[in-house]
Structures are given as C-alpha cells and as structure tokens.
mmCIF file of C-alpha atoms in Angstrom:
data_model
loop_
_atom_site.group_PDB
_atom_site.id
_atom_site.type_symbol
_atom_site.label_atom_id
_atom_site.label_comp_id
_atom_site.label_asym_id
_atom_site.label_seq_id
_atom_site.Cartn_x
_atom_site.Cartn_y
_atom_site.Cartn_z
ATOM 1 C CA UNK A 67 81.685 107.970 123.623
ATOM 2 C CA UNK A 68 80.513 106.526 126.836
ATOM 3 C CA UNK A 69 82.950 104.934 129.172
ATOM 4 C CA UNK A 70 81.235 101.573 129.198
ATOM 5 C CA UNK A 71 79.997 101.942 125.952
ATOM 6 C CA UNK A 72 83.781 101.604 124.650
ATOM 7 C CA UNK A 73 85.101 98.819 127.040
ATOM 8 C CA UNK A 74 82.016 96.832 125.807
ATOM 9 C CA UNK A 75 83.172 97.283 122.359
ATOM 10 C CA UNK A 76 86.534 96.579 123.488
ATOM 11 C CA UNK A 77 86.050 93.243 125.042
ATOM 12 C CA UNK A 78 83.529 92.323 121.726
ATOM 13 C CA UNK A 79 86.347 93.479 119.867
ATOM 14 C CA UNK A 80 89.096 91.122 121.495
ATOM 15 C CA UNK A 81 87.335 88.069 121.902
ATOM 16 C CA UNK A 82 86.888 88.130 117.866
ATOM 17 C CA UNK A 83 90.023 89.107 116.947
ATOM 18 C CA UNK A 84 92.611 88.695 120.060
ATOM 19 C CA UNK A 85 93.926 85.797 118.079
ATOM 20 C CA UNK A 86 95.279 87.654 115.284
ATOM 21 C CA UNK A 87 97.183 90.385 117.377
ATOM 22 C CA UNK A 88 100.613 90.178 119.144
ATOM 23 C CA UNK A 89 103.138 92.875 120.973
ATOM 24 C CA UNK A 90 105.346 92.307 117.867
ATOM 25 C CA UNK A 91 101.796 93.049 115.435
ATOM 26 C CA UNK A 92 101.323 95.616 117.965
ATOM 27 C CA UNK A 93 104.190 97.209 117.800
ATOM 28 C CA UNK A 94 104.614 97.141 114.010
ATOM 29 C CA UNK A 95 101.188 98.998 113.730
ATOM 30 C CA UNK A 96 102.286 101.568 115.707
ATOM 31 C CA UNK A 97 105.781 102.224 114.546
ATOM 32 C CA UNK A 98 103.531 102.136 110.911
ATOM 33 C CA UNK A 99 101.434 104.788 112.253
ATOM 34 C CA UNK A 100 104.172 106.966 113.735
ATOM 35 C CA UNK A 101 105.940 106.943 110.045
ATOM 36 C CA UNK A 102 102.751 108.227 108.175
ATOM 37 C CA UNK A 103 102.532 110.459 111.249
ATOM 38 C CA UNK A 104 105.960 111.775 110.396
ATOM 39 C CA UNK A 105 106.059 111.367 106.336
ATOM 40 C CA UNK A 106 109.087 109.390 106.264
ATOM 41 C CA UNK A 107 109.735 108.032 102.926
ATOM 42 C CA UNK A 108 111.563 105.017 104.391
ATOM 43 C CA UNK A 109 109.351 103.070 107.080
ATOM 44 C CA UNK A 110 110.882 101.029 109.490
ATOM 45 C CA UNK A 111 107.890 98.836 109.748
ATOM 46 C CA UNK A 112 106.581 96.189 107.561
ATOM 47 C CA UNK A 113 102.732 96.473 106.227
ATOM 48 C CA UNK A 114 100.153 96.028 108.724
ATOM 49 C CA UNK A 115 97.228 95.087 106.304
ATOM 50 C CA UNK A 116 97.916 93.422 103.079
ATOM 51 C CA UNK A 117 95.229 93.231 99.589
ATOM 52 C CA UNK A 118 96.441 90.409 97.532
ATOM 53 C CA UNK A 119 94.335 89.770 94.696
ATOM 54 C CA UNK A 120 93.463 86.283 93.764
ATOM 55 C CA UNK A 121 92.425 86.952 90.205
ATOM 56 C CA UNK A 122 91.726 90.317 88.281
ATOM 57 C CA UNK A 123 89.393 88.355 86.072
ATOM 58 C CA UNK A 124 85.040 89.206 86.889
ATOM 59 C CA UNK A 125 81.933 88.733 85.883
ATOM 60 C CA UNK A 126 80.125 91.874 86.803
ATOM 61 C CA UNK A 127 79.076 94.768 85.244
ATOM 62 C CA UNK A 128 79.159 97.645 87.898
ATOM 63 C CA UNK A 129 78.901 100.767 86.319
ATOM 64 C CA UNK A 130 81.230 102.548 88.369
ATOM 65 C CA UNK A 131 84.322 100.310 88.028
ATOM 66 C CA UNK A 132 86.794 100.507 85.380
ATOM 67 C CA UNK A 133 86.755 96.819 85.072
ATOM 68 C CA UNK A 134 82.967 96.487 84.554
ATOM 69 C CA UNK A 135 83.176 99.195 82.086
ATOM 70 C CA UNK A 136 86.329 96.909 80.293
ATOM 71 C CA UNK A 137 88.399 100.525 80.834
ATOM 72 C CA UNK A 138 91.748 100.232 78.910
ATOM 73 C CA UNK A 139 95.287 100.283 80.612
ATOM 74 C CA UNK A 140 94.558 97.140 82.885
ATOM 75 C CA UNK A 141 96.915 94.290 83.394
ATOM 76 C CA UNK A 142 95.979 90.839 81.267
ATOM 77 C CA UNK A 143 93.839 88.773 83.178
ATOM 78 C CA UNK A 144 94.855 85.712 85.275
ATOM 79 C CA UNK A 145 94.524 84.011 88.377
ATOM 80 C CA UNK A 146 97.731 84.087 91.314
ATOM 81 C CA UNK A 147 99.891 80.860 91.778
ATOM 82 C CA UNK A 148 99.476 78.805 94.826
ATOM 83 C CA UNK A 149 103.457 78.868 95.039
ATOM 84 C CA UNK A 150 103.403 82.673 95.229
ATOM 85 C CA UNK A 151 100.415 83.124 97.646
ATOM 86 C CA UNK A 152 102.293 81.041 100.119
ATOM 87 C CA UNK A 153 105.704 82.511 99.754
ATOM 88 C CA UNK A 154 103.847 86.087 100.306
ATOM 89 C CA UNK A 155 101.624 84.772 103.480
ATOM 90 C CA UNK A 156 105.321 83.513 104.698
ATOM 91 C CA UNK A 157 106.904 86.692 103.758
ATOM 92 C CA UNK A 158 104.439 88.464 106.122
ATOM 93 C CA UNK A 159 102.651 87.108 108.570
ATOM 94 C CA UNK A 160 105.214 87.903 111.452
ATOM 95 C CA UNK A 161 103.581 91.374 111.200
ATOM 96 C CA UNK A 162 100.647 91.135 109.393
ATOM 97 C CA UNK A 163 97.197 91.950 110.899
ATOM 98 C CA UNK A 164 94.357 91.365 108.116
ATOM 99 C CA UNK A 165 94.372 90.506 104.695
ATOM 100 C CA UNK A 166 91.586 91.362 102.073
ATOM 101 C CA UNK A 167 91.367 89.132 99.048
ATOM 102 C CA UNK A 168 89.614 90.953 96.511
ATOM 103 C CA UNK A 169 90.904 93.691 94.632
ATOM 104 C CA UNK A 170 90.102 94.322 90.674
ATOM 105 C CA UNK A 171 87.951 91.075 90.440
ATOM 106 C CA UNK A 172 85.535 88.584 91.665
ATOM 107 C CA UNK A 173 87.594 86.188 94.239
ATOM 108 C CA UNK A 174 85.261 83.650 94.268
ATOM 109 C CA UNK A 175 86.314 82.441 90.598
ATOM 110 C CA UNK A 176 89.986 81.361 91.661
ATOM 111 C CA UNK A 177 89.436 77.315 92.057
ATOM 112 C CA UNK A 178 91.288 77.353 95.449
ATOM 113 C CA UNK A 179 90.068 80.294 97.269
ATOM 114 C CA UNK A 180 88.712 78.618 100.097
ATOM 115 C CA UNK A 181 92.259 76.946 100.393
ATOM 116 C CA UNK A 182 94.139 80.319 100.298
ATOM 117 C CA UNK A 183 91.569 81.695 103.146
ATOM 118 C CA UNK A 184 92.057 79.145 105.097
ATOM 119 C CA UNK A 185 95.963 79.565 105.337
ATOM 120 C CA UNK A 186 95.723 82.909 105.740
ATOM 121 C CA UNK A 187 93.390 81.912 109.119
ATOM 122 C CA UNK A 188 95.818 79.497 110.126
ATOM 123 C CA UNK A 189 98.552 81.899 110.021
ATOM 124 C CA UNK A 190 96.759 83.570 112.698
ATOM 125 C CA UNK A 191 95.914 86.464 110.068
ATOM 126 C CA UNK A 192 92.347 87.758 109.730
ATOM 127 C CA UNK A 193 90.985 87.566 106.300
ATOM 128 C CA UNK A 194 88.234 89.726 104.392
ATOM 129 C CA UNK A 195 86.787 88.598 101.050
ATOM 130 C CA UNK A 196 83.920 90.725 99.191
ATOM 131 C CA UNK A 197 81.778 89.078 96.526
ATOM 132 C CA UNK A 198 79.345 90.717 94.058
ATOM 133 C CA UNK A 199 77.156 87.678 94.583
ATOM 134 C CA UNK A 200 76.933 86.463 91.188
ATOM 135 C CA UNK A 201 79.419 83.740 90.824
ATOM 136 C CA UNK A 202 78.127 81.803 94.393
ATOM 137 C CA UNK A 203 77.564 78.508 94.184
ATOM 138 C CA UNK A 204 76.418 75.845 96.893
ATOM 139 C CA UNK A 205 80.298 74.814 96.800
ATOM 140 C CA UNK A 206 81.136 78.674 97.801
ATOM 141 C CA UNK A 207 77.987 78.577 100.379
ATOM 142 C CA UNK A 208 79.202 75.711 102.677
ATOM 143 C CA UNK A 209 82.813 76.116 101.916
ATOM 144 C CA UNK A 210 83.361 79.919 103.179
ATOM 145 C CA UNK A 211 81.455 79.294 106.212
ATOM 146 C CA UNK A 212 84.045 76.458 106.865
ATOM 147 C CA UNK A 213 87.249 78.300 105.510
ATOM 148 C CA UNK A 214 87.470 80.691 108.946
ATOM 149 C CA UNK A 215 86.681 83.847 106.822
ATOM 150 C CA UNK A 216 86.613 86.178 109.008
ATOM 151 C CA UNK A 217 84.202 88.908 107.100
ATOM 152 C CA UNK A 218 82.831 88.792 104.324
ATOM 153 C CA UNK A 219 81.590 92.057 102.581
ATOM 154 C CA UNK A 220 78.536 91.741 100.154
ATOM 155 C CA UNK A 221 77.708 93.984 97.494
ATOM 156 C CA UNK A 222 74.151 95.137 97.469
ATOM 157 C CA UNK A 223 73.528 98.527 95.762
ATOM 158 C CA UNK A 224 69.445 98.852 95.667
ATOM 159 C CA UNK A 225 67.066 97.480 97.914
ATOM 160 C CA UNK A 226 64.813 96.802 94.546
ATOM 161 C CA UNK A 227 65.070 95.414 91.002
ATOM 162 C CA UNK A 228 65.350 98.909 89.663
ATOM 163 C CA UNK A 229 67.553 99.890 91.722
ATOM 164 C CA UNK A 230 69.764 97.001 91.996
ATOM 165 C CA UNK A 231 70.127 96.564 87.920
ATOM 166 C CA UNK A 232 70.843 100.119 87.515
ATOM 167 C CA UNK A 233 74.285 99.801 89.409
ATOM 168 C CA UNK A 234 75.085 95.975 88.516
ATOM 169 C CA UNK A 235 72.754 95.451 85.262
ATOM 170 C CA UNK A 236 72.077 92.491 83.819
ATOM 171 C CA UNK A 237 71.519 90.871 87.611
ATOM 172 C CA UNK A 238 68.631 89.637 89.850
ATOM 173 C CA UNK A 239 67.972 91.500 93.003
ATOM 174 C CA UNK A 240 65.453 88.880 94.429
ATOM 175 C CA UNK A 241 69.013 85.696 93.544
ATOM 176 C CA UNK A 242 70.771 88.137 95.946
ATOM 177 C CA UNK A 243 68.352 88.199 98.403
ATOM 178 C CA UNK A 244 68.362 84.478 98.149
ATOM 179 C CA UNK A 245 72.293 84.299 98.452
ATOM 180 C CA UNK A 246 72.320 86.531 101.245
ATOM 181 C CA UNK A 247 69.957 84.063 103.002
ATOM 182 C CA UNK A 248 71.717 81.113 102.269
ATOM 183 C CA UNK A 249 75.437 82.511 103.536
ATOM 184 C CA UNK A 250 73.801 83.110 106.832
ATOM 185 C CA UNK A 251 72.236 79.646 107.070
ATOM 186 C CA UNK A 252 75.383 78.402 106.269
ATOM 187 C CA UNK A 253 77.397 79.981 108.620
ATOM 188 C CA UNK A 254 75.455 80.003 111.426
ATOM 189 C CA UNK A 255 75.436 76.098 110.879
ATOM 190 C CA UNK A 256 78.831 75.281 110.052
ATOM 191 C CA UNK A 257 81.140 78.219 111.415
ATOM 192 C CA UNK A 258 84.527 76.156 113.150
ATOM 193 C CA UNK A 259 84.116 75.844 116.698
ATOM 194 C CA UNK A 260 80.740 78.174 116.786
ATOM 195 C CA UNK A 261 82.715 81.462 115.201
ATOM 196 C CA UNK A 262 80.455 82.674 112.434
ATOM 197 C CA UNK A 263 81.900 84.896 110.031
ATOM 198 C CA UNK A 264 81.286 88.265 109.702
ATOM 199 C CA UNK A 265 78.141 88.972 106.878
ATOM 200 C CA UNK A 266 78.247 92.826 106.102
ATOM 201 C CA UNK A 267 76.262 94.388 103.097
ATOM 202 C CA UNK A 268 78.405 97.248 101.107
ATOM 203 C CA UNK A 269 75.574 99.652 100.295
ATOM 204 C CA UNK A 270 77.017 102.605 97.757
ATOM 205 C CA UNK A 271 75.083 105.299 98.023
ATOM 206 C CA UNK A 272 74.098 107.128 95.088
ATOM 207 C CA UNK A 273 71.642 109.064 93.411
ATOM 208 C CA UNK A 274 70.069 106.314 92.469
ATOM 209 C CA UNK A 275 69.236 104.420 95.671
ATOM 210 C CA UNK A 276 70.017 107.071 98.394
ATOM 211 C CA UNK A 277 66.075 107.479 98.931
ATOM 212 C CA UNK A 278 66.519 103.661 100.173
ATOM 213 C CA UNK A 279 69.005 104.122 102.601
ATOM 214 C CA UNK A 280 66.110 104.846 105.230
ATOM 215 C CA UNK A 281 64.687 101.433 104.489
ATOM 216 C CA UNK A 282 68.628 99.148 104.767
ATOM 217 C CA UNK A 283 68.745 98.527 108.718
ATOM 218 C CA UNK A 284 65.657 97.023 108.765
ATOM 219 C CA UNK A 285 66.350 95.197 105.530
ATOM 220 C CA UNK A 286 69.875 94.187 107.018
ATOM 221 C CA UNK A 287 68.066 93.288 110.315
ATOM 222 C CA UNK A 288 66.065 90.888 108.042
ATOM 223 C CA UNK A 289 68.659 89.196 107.368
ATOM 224 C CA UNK A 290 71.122 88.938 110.238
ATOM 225 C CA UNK A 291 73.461 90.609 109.180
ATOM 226 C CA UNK A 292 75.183 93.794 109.173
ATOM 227 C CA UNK A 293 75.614 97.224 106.625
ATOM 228 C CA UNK A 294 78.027 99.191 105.608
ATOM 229 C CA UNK A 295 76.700 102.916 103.748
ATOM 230 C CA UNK A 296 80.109 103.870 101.194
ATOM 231 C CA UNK A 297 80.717 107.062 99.623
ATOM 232 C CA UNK A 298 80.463 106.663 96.026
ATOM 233 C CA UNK A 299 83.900 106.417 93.782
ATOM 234 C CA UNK A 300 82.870 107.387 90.446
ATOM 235 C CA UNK A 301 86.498 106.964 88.074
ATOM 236 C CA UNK A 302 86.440 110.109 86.949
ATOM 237 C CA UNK A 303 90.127 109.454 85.602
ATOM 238 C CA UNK A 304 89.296 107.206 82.564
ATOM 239 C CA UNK A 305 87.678 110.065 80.758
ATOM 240 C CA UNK A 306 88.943 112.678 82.114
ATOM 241 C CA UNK A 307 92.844 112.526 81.181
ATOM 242 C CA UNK A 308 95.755 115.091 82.576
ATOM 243 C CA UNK A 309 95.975 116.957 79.448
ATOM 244 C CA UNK A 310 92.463 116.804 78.972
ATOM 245 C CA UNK A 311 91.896 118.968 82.741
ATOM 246 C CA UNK A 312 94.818 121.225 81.615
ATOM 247 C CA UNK A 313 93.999 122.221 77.785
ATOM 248 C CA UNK A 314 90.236 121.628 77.440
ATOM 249 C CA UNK A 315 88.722 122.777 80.974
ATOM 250 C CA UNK A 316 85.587 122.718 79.592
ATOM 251 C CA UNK A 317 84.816 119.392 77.859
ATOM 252 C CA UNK A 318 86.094 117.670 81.371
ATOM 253 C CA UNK A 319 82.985 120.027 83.494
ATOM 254 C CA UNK A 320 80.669 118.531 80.593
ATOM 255 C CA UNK A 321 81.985 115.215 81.823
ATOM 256 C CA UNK A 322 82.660 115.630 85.331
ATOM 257 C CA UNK A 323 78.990 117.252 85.854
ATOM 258 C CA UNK A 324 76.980 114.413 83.833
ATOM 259 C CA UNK A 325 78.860 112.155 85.913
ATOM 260 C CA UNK A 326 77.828 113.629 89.279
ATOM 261 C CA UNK A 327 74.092 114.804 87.830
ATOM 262 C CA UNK A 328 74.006 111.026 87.118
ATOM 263 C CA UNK A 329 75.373 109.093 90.308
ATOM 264 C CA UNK A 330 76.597 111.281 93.211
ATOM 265 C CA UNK A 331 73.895 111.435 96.074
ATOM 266 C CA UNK A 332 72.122 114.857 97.261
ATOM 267 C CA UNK A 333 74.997 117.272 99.353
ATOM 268 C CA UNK A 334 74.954 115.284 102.701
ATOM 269 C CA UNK A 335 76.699 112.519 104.194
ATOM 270 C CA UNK A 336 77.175 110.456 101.635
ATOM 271 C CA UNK A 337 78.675 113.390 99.129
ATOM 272 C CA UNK A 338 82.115 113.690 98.494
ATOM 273 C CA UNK A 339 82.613 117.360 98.449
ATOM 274 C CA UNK A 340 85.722 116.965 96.324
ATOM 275 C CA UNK A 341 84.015 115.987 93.238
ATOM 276 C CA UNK A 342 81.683 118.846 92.910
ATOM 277 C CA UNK A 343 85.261 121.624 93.629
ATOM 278 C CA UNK A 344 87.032 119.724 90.533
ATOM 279 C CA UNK A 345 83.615 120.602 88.592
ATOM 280 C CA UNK A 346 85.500 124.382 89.179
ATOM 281 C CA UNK A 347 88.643 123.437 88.542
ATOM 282 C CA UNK A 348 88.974 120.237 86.886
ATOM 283 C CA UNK A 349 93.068 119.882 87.145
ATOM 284 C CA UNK A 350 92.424 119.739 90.783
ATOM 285 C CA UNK A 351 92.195 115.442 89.792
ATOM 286 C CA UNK A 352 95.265 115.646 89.324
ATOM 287 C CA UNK A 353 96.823 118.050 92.095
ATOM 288 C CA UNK A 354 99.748 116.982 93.598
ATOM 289 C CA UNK A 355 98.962 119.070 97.014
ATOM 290 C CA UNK A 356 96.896 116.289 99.331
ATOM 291 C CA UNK A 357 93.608 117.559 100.291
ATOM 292 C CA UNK A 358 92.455 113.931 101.508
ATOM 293 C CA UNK A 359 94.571 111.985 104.578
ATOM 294 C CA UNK A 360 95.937 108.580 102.666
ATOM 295 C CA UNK A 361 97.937 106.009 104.761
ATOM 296 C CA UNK A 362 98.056 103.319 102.116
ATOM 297 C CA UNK A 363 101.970 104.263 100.803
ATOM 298 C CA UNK A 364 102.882 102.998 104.883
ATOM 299 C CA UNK A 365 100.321 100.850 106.149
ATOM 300 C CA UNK A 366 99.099 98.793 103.432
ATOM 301 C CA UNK A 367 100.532 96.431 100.547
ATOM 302 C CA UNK A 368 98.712 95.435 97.291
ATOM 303 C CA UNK A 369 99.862 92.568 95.113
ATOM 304 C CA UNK A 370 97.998 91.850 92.289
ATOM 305 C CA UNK A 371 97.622 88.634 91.337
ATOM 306 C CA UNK A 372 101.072 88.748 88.881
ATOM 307 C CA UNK A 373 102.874 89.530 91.765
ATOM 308 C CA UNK A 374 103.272 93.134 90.667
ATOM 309 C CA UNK A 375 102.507 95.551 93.642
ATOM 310 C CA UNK A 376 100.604 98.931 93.701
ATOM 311 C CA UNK A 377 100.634 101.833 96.131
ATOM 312 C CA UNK A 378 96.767 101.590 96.465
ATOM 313 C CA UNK A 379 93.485 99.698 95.940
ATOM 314 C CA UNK A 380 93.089 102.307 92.609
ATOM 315 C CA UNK A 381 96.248 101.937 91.237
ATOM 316 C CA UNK A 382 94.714 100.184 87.770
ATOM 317 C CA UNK A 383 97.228 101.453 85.190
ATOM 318 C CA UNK A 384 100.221 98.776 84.524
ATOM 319 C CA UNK A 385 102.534 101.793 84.152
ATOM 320 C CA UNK A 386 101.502 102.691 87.832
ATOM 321 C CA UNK A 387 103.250 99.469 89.429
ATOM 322 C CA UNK A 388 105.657 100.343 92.111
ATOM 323 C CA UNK A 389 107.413 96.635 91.673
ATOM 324 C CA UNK A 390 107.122 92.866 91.610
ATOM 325 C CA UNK A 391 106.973 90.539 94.452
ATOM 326 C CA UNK A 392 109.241 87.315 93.706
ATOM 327 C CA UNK A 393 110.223 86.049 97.196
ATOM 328 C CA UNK A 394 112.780 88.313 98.128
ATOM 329 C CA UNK A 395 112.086 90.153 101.782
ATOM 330 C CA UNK A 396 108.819 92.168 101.844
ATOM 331 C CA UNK A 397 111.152 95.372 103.049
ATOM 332 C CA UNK A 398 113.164 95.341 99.973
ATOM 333 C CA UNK A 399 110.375 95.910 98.009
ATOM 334 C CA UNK A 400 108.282 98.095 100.835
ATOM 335 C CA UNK A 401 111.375 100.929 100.893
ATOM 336 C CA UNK A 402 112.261 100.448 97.300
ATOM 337 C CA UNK A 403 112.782 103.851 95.200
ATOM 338 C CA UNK A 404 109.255 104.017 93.864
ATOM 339 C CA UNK A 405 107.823 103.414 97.397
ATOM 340 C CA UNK A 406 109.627 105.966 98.438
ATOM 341 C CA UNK A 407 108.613 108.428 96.236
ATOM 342 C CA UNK A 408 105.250 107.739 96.292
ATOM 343 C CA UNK A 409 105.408 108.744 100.417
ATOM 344 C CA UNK A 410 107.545 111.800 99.257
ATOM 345 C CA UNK A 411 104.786 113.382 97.806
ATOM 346 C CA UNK A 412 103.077 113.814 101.034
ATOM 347 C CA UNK A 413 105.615 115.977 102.546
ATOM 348 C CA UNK A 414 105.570 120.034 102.165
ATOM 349 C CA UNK A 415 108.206 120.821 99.851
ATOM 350 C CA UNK A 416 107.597 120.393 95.954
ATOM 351 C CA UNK A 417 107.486 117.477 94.217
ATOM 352 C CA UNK A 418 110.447 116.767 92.323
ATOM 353 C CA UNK A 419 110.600 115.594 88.640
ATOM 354 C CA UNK A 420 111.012 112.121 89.795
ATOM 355 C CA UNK A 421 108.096 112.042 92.552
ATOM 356 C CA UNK A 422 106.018 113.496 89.836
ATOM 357 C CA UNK A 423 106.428 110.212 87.819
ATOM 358 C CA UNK A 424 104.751 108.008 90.342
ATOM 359 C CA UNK A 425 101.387 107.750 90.851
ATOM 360 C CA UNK A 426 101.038 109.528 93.911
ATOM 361 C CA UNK A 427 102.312 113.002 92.088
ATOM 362 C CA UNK A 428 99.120 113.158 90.258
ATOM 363 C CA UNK A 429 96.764 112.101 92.919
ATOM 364 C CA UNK A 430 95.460 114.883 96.125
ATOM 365 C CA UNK A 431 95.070 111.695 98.531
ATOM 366 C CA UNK A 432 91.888 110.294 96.670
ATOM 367 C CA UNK A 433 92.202 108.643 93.069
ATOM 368 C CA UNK A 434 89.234 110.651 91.276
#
C-alpha cells in the first residue's frame, strides 16, 4: 500500500475512533494477540471485542440461519436484563475496544436498545449493531442516529425483489430501500455533535445474487453509504450430524452438494474452498486439525443474552456453553477450564478426551 495512502487512512481512522483507544486498550490488544500468536490456553489479557446479545428472539426468515430455519438445540428465547448488561459493560470496559450487539437475533426488538448503546458509547466503547431491516420503526430511525452507534451493519442480500425474497422471503426489497433512505436522513440530521454513524450494507454473496455484485457500489453510492461483500455461511452442521459424516458418507455429499449447487457462488472470491473439499470427505466438518486461522477463543467474548457465554458467534447448541456470566471478574470466567480447552485444541499435539468435548474439538477453525 502506498505510503500516503496508509497515513491518510490512519489519521481517518483516529479521528473516528481515537476516543475509544488507550495505552492500557492498547496494550491489552496486543498482549491478546501475542497469546493467540503463541496458543496459550491461559491468556493474560482480558477480551478486546465483546458480542453481547440483547435478545435471541427474531423476526426473519433467512434461509441460511439456523434461527430462521427454527433449527433445534437453541437456547429458549428472551431478552438480557438491564442489571446484567451494566454489570458486564462495568466488568469490561477498562479493556474493551468494540462491542457488537447482535448475535442470534434481531436487536432492535429489546425495548431499551437505544439505552444499552448509548452506555456502551459513554463508556468510551465503540458499538456495532446489525439489523435485518424489518422490525425499524420511526422510533428506531431517529433514536439510533441519536444513541452514538457507531456502525451500523444492514442486511441487504439482492439488489431486486427476486433476489432479495429468495434469501429473506416473505420481505419487501423496495421497504428496505426505503429504510435504508430514511437511516441516512436521520443520521446525517441528528448525529451528536456532527458524528454520523457508520451505514454499511452486508451483501452475502451467493448463487443467487452474485451476478449483482457488479451493480452494489453504485447502488451503495446511491445511497450514501457503504458495502460490505461476505462469504456465504451455509450451516451445514444441522443436517449434517458427526455420526452422520462418519457412518453414512454418502447421504451427507447428497446434502452437502444440494446445499452448495443451491447457494454457494461460482469458484472465485466469494467461494469458500472448504465447503466444496468436505463434499470429498465429509468428516472433514468435523476435523479437529485447524485448516482456518480463528482468534475468537483469545480475543473475543460472547454472552448471550442469559448470561451464558460461547467461544464463538456459531456456538448455537446449549450444550456448547463454555459458562455463565453472573458478576464475578471477566478473567475467572475468560481462563476457566472450558476456555481453556477450547484454545488447547489449536496447539500441535492431539486433542485429548477432554478437549474433544468442547466445541472447538469438532470444529477445523470455521463452524461448517
């Protein structure tokens, strides 16, 4: 990259987001870096980025997430305590860098998210929130683009009715269009102190809209805002089960192939090579040997709305937990023992017969 190219970025870069960094957030991040670096189970850092999920409960119908499906296995549904949220902001904003409040559902249905974004900003944390657009109101309009959200991520999967139902049926393409619009307005009218928050389209590229991919800057330019292009994750887990890879090879290629026939984009950019080698060896889902890097078991904590933690954003199984956030320190439940084996399964040596009880001992670096 060019010289001045990068110290441009650099000073765009710190103006936005100098307020949310520190030599002791600095210094966490690194030391956080240096453990993955090395594989040590037990980190001598706290998190550096933190997903707490407001609720689990959603009204979409995406067709390549478990909980648009209604996939069995997930936790009940429910909404997090204001009590809770603040004792975890307290618990970790010493260290913290970002927080993202969406996980396994639509955010925008919790009654007080604007409230918990806006303590997460005043903590001097910077706070991501992604919506699948359906559930905005004029409340959500005007009060996100007051909250201090930092970014906010919207899904947009087709650039056409056809398209657009065919990921998220059931929805209007031109209502998005018309939410995307407003949010801009909004926050180009009533961002505190003249920040405007982040607008960033999530475009999933699949075989279903990856001839429109062309046709999104222009579309994104539109609109003022900006685009992200993500690889496709197509939950290949729910039907295809351990014993299912190991015993019956063949019915999981049936599955595995009409899955990738039906979704995964051309070989190219987008493609995730990884899907089409399990299509010749199907148990490779469930390989212990990491053929993807994964920094989630030391950079990043999840706690789900019950206060139960996970290892990653997939973790969707309740038997999968790795503990329960109550209000004790953040490190006791960071380095506890299924932490710990979770980052164990990263190192050379083979997995033990505990390590292969976590979630991590059945996963190459990418939940399939």
């Amino acid at each position: 990259m060019n010289p001045l190219v990068f110290a441009s970025r650099a000073v765009r870069y710190w103006k936005r987001n100098g307020r949310y960094w520190s030599c002791s957030k600095a210094a966490n991040a690194l030391l956080a870096h240096v453990a993955m670096r090395l594989k040590l189970r037990y980190v001598p850092a706290w998190p550096v980025v933190a997903k707490i999920e407001a609720t689990n409960i959603c009204n979409g119908t995406c067709r390549l997430c478990p909980v648009g499906r209604k996939e069995p296995g997930h936790r009940p549904f429910g909404m997090i305590g204001w009590e809770l949220y603040c004792r975890l902001i307290e618990g970790v904003k010493s260290t913290l860098h970002a927080i993202d409040l969406t996980n396994w559902g639509e955010s925008l249905l919790h009654p007080r998210i604007m409230e918990m974004i806006r303590y997460a900003h005043e903590a001097r944390i910077y706070t991501y929130l992604s919506t699948n657009m359906h559930t905005v109101r004029p409340e959500h309009v005007e009060g996100l683009a007051r909250s201090g959200l930092d970014e906010l991520s919207l899904s947009l999967h087709g650039l056409s009715q056809e398209t657009y139902a065919a990921y998220q049926p059931g929805f209007d393409f031109a209502q998005a269009c018309e939410t995307i619009g407003q949010l801009v307005a909004a926050s180009e009218r009533l961002g505190p102190t003249g920040k405007m928050m982040k607008i960033k389209l999530n475009f999933v590229v699949t075989a279903v809209n990856e001839h429109e991919v062309s046709a999104l800057p222009d579309f994104a330019k539109r609109y003022g805002v900006e685009y992200l292009l993500s690889e496709p994750s197509l939950n290949l887990r729910f039907e295809v089960s351990p014993e299912m890879a190991l015993r019956r090879p063949n019915r999981a290629r049936e599955i595995i192939a009409e899955a990738v026939e039906t979704w995964l984009p051309r070989k190219g950019r987008y493609d995730r090579p990884l899907y089409r080698r399990v299509l010749d060896d199907p148990r490779l889902m469930f390989s212990p040997k990491k053929v993807v890097t994964c920094d989630w078991p030391w950079m990043k904590l999840v706690v789900n709305w019950d206060g139960r933690a996970t290892i990653c954003c997939g973790s969707y199984d309740l038997a999968d937990d790795v503990g329960c956030y109550t209000g004790q320190p953040i490190k006791q439940l960071w380095n506890s023992l299924p932490y710990r084996l979770c980052r164990a399964t990263f190192g050379n040596s083979t997995n033990g017969k505990n390590e292969k009880k976590v979630l991590c001992g059945r996963c190459p670096g990418l939940l399939l």
